[in-house]
Coordinates of C-alpha atoms in Angstrom, one line a residue:
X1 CA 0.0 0.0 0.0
X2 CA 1.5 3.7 -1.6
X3 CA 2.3 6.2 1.1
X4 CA 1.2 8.8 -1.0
X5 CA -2.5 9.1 -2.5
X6 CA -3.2 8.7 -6.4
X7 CA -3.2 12.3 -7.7
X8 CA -6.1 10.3 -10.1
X9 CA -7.8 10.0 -6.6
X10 CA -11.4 11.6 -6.3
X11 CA -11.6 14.7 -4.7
X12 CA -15.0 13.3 -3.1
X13 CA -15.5 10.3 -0.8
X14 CA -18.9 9.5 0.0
X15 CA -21.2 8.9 3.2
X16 CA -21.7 4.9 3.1
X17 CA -25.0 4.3 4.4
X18 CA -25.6 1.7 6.5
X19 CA -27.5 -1.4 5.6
X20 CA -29.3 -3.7 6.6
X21 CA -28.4 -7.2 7.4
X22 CA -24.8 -6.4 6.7
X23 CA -22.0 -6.1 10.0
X24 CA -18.5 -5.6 9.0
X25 CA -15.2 -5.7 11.1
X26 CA -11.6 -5.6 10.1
X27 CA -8.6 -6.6 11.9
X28 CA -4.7 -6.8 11.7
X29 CA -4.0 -10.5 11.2
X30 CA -0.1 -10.0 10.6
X31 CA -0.6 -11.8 6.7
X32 CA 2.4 -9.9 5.3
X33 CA 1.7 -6.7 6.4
X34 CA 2.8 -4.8 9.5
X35 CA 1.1 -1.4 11.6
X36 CA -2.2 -2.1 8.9
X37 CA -5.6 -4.2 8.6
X38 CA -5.2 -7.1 6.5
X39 CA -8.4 -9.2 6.7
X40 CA -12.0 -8.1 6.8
X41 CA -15.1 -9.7 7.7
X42 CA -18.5 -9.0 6.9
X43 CA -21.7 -11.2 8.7
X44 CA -24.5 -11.4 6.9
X45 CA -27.9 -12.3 7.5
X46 CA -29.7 -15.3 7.4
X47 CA -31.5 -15.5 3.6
X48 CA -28.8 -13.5 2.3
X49 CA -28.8 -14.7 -1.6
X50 CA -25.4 -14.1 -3.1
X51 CA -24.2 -13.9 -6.8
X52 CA -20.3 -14.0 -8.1
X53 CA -18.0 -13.8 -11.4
X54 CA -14.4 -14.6 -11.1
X55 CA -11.6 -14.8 -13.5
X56 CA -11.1 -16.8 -16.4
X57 CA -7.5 -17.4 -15.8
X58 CA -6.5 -20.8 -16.5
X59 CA -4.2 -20.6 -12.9
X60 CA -7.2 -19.2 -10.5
X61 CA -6.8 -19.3 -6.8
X62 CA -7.5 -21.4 -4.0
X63 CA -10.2 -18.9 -2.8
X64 CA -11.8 -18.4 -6.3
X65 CA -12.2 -22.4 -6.8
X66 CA -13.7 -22.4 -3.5
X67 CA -16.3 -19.5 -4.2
X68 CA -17.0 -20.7 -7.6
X69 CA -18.2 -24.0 -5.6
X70 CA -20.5 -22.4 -2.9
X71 CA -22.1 -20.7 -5.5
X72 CA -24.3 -23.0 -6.1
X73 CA -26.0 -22.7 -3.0
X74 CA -26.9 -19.2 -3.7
X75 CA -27.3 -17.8 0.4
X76 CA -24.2 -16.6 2.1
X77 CA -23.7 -15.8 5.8
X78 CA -20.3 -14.3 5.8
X79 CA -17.5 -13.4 3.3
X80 CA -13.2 -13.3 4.0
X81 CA -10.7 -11.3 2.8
X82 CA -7.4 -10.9 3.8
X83 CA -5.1 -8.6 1.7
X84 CA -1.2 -9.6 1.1
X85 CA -1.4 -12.9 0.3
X86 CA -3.3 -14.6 -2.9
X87 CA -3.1 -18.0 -1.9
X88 CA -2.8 -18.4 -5.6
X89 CA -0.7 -21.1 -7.4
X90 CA -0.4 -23.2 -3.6
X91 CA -1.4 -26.3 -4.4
X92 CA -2.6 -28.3 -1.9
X93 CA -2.0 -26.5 1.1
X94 CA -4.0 -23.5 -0.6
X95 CA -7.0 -25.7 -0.6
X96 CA -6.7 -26.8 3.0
X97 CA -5.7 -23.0 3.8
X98 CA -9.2 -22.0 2.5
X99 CA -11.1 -25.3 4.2
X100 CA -9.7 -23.8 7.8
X101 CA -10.6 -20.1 6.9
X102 CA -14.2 -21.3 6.0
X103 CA -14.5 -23.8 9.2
X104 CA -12.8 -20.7 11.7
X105 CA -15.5 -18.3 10.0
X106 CA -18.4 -20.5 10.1
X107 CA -17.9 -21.2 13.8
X108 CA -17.0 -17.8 14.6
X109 CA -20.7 -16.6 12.6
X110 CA -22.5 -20.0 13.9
X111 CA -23.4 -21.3 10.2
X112 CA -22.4 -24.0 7.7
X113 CA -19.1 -23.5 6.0
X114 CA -21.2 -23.6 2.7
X115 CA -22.2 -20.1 3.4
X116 CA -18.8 -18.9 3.6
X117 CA -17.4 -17.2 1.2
X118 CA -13.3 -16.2 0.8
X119 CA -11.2 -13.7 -1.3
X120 CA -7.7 -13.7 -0.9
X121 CA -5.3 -10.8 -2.4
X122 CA -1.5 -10.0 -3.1
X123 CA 1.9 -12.4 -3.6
X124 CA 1.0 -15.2 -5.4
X125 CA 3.0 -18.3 -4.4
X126 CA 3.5 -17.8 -0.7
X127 CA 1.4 -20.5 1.8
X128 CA -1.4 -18.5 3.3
X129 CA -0.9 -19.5 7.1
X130 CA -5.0 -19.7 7.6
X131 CA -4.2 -20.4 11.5
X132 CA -3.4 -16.5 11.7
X133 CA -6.9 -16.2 11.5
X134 CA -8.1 -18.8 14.2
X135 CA -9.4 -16.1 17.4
X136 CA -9.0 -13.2 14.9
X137 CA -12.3 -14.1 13.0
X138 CA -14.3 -15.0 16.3
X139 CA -13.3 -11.7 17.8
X140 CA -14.5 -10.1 14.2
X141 CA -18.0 -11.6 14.7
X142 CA -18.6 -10.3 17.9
X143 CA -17.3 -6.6 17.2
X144 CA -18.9 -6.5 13.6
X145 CA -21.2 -3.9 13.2
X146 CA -23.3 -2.2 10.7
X147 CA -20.8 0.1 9.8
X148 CA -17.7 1.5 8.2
X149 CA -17.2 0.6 4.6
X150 CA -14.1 3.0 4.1
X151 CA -12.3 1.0 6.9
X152 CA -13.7 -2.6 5.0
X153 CA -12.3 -1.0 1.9
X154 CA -8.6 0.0 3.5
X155 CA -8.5 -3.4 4.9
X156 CA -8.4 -5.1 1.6
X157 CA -5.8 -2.9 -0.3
X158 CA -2.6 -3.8 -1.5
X159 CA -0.8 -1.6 -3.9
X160 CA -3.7 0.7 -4.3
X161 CA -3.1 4.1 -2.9
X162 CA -6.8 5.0 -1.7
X163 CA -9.9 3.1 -0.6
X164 CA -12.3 2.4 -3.6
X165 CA -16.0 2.9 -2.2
X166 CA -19.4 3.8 -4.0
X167 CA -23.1 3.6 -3.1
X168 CA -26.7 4.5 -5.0
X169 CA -30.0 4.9 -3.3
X170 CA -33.1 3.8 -5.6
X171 CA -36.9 3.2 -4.9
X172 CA -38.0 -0.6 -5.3
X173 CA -41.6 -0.6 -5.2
X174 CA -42.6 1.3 -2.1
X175 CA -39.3 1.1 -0.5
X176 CA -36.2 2.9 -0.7
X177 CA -33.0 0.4 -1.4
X178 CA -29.4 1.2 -0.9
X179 CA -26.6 -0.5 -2.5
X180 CA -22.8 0.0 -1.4
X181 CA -19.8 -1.3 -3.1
X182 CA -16.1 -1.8 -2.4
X183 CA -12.9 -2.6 -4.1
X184 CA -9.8 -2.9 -4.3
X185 CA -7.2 -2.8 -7.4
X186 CA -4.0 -0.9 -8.4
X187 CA -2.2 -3.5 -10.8
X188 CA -2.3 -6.9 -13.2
X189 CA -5.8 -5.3 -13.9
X190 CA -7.3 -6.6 -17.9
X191 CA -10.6 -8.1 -15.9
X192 CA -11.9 -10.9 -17.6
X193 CA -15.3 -11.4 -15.8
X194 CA -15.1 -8.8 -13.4
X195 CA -12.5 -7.2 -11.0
X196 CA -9.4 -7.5 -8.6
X197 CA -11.6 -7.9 -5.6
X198 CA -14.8 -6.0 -5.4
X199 CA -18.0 -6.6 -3.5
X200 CA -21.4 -5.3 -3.9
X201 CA -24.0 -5.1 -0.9
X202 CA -27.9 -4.0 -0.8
X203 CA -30.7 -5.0 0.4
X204 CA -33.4 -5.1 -2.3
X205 CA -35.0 -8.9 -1.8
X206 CA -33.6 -10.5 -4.9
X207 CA -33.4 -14.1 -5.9
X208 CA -29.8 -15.5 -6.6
X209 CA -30.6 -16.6 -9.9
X210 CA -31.9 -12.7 -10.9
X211 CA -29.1 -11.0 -8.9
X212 CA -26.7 -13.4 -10.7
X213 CA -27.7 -12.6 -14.0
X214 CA -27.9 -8.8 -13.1
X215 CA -24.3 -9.1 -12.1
X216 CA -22.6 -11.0 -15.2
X217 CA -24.4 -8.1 -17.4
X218 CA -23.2 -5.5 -15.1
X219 CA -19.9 -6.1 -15.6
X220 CA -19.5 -6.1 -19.2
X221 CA -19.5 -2.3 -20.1
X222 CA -18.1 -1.5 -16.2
X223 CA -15.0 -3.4 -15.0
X224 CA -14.8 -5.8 -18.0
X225 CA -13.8 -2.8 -19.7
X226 CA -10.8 -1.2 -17.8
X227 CA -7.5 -2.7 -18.0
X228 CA -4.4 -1.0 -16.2
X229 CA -1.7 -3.3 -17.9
X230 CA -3.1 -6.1 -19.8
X231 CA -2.6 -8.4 -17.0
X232 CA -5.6 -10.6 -15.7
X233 CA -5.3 -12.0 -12.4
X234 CA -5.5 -15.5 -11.0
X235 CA -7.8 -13.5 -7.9
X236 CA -10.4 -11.8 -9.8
X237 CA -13.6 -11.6 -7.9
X238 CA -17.0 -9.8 -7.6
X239 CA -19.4 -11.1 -5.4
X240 CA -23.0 -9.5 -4.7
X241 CA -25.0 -9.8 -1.4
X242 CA -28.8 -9.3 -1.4
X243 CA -30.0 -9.0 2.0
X244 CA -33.8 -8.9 1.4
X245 CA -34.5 -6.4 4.4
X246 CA -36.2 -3.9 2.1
X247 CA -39.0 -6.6 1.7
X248 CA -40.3 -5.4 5.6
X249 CA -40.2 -1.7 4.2
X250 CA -42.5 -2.3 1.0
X251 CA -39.6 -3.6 -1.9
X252 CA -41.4 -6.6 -4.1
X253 CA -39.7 -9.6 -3.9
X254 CA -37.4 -10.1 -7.3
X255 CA -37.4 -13.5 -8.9
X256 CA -36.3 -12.6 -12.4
X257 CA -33.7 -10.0 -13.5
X258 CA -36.2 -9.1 -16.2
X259 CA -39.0 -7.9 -13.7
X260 CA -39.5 -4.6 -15.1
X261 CA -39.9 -3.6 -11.8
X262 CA -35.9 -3.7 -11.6
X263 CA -35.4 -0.6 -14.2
X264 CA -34.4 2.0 -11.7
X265 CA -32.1 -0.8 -9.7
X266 CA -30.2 -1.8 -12.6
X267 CA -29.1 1.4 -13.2
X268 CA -28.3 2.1 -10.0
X269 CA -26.4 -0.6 -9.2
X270 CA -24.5 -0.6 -13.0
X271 CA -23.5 3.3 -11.9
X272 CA -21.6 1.4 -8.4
X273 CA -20.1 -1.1 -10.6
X274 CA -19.0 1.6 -12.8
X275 CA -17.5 4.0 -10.4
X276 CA -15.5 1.8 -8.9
X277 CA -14.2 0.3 -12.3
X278 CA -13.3 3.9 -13.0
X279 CA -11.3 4.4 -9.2
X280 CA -9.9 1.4 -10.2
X281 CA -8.4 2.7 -13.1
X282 CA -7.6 6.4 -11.1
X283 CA -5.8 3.9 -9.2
X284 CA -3.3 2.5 -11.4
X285 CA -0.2 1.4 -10.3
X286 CA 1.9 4.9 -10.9
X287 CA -0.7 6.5 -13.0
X288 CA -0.9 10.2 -13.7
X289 CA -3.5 10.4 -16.3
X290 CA -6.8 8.9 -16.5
X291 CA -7.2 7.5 -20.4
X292 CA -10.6 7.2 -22.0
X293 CA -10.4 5.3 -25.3
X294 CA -13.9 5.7 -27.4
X295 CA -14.1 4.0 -30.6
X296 CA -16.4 4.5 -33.0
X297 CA -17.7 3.5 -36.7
X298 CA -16.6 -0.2 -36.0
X299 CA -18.7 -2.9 -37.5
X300 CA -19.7 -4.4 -34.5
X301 CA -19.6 -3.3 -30.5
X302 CA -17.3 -6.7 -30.2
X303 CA -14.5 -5.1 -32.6
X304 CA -14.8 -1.8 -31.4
X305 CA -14.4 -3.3 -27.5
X306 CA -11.0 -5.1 -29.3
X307 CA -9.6 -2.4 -31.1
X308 CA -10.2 0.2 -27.8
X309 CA -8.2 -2.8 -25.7
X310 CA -5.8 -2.5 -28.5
X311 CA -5.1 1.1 -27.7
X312 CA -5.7 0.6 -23.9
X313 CA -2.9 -2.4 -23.3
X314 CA -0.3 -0.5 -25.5
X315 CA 2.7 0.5 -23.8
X316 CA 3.8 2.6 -26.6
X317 CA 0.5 4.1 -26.2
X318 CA 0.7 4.5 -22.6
X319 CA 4.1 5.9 -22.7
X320 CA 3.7 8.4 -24.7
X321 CA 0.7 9.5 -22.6
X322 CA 3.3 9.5 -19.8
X323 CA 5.1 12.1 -21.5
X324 CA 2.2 14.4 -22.8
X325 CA 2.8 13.3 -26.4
X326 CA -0.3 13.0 -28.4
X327 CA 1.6 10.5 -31.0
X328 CA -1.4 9.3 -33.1
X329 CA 1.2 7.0 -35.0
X330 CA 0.7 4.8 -31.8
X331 CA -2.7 4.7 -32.0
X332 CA -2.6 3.7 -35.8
X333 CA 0.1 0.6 -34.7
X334 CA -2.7 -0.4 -32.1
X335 CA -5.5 -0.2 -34.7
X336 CA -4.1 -2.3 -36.8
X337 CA -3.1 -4.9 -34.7
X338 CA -5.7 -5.3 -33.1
X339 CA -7.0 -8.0 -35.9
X340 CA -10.1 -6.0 -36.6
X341 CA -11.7 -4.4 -39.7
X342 CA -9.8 -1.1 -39.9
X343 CA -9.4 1.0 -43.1
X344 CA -6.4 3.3 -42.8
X345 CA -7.6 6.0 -45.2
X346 CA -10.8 6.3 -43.4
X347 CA -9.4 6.7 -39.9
X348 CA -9.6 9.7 -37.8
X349 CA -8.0 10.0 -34.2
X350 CA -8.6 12.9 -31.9
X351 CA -7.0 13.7 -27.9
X352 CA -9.2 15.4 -25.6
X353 CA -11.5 16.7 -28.8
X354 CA -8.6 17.7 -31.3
X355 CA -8.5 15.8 -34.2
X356 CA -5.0 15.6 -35.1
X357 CA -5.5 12.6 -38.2
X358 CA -8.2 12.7 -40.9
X359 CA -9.1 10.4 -43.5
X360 CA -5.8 7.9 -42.7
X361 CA -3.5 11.3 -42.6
X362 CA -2.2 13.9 -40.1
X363 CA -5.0 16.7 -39.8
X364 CA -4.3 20.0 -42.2
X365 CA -5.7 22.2 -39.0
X366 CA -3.2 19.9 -36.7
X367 CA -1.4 22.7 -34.4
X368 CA 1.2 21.2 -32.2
X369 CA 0.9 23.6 -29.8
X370 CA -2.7 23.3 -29.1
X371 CA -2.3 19.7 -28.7
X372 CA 0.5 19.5 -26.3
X373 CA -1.2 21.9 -24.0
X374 CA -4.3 19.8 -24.7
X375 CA -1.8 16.7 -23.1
X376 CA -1.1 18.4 -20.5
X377 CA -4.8 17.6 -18.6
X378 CA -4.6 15.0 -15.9
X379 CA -7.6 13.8 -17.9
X380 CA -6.8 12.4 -21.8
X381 CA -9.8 11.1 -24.3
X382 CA -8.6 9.4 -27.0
X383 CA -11.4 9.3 -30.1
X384 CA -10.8 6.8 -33.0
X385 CA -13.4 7.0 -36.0
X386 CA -13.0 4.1 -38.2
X387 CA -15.6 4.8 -40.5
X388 CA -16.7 1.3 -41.5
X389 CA -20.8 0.8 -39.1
X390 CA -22.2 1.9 -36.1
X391 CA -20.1 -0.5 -33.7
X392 CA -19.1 2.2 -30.5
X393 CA -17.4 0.9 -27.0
X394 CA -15.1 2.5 -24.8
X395 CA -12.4 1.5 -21.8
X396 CA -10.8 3.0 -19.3
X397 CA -6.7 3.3 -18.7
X398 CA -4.2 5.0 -17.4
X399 CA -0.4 5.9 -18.6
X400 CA 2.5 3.9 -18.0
X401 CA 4.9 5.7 -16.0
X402 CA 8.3 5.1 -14.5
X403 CA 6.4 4.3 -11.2
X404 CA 5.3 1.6 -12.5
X405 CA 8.4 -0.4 -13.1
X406 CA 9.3 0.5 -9.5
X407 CA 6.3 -0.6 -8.1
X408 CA 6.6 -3.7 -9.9
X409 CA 10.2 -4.2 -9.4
X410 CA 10.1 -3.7 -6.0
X411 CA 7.1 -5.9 -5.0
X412 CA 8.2 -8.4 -3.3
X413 CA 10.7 -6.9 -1.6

């Protein structure tokens, strides 16, 4: 965890209201780090239905294999994390490390270990020692309280120089529903699902199957499409916790995530997802510019999402972001790599609304000095007009600064 804050950072942090059902504690469990929290636990309910996507890496975790199991069940009573250590890649003993932490949680909460649920984040390799948290986690029940998200949020950081919080408030029915989010990402960020670690509570009464299929389309146009350096990780995971405690207020019951009833929810709870995909990416390991990459006139959504990542994962790209350099000739090079239908004499490119190439050529209004001041913003938007349909997307970056390489050099030492 950075000393100093993410100039990226926002300038805002906002009141997390509380919710029902939900009790969260953190603690200092000595993981990897010292002085800090390192593990969080949240109690929930009885009822609580619970919905999760996780990475696609071929190498997942201990923790993700585990989730991606209880799943099934759909109700959840508590959820894990600990920060500093991914239990990733630990064979064996990473499966028995996550069979303790679920049995120490579920007697600590009084439930069945089925309605545990674990996250794990930082050095991959490394034995979790899941003993650290015998006492720790029954102490956690008993102080848990209905309360302080920012401190759930510190608890679970790694790199990341800030807490990532977010919440909406939305009428269900007769009732007023609050949903609060959390997470947690600085590097290997390319999502592939979902997120590093990020969790979504509220307590609108929805079925597991419905608040399931509202996640996996949430995610597609929020964290599915940020990426901080092409990496995905072996910990990705988004898990969402319905309490149901709106149903006493007035809040229909939700069986199916196409209940029209839902309109004003979805939103809502796409606009969490969404704002913290976008900290995630103010967060980037060593970042000093925030990078929106909008493509338009593709022949499909798909190729315009491909040829956006194109631009996104560059590190020629990235760099010359880095150095206030608004060099479109990196932008053609990720274009047409990207394996897409492209024609280069129809392609325009524009930074922060300057359109420096035209028709597959430089611009004849391109002034170099209005663009390099234009650079200069903490804030860059990259615009690519290929010309060829109506296929639009857009991602969120960040540059690729010498920070970077230190952070990453430096890790796990």
């Amino acid at each position: 965890m950075s000393s100093s804050v993410s100039p990226l950072a926002p300038k805002h942090v906002p009141d997390m209201p509380v919710i029902a059902g939900i009790r969260l504690a953190t603690a200092e469990a000595g993981i990897r780090y010292k002085n800090r929290t390192d593990v969080l636990l949240a109690v929930m309910d009885k009822g609580t239905a619970v919905a999760g996507v996780f990475t696609k890496s071929k190498c997942p975790s201990a923790p993700v294999e585990w989730c991606r199991a209880k799943l099934k069940g759909g109700k959840a009573r508590a959820l894990v994390v600990n920060s500093g250590n991914a239990n990733a890649f630990t064979g064996k003993t990473g499966r028995a490390s996550t069979a303790l932490t679920a049995k120490i949680a579920a007697k600590a909460v009084g439930c069945s270990e089925g309605e545990i649920f674990l996250a794990s984040t930082g050095v991959i390799g490394e034995p979790l020692d899941a003993t650290k948290f015998d006492g720790v986690l029954g102490r956690l029940a008993e102080a848990a309280e209905p309360g302080d998200y920012l401190a759930a949020a510190k608890a679970i950081m790694t790199t990341d120089t800030f807490p990532k919080v977010a919440t909406a408030t939305v009428k269900l029915g007769k009732a007023k529903v609050t949903i609060n989010g959390m997470a947690k990402g600085a590097g290997m960020i390319a999502p592939d699902m979902a997120t590093m670690l990020s969790f979504i509570f509220t307590d609108a009464p929805i079925a597991p199957a419905a608040l399931q299929a509202l996640l996996k389309a949430g995610v597609e146009d929020t964290f599915n499409a940020v990426t901080i350096d092409g990496d995905t990780s072996t910990s990705d995971t988004l898990l969402a916790f319905a309490t149901g405690a709106a149903a006493e207020h007035g809040a229909p019951k939700i069986s199916r995530a196409s209940d029209p009833r839902l309109k004003a929810f979805v939103k809502a709870f796409n606009q969490v997802l969404a704002n913290l995909a976008e900290q995630v990416a103010r967060d980037g390991e060593g970042a000093r510019k925030l990078v929106e990459i909008t493509v338009e006139g593709a022949k499909t959504k798909a190729s315009a999402r491909k040829i956006a990542m194109s631009i996104a994962n560059s590190p020629l790209v990235k760099t010359a972001i880095a150095g206030e350099d608004a060099n479109w000739g990196r932008v053609v090079m990720a274009v047409g790599k990207a394996g897409e239908p492209a024609d280069r004499d129809k392609l325009s490119i524009s930074f922060n609304g300057i359109r420096v190439a035209k028709s597959g050529a430089r611009d004849p209004d391109y002034d170099e000095a209005q663009v390099s001041e234009a650079m200069k913003a903490p804030e860059i938007a990259i615009k690519v007009s290929l010309g060829l349909g109506k296929g639009r997307d857009r991602v969120m970056t960040c540059d690729l600064t010498k920070e970077y390489v230190a952070i990453n050099g430096d890790y796990r030492s």
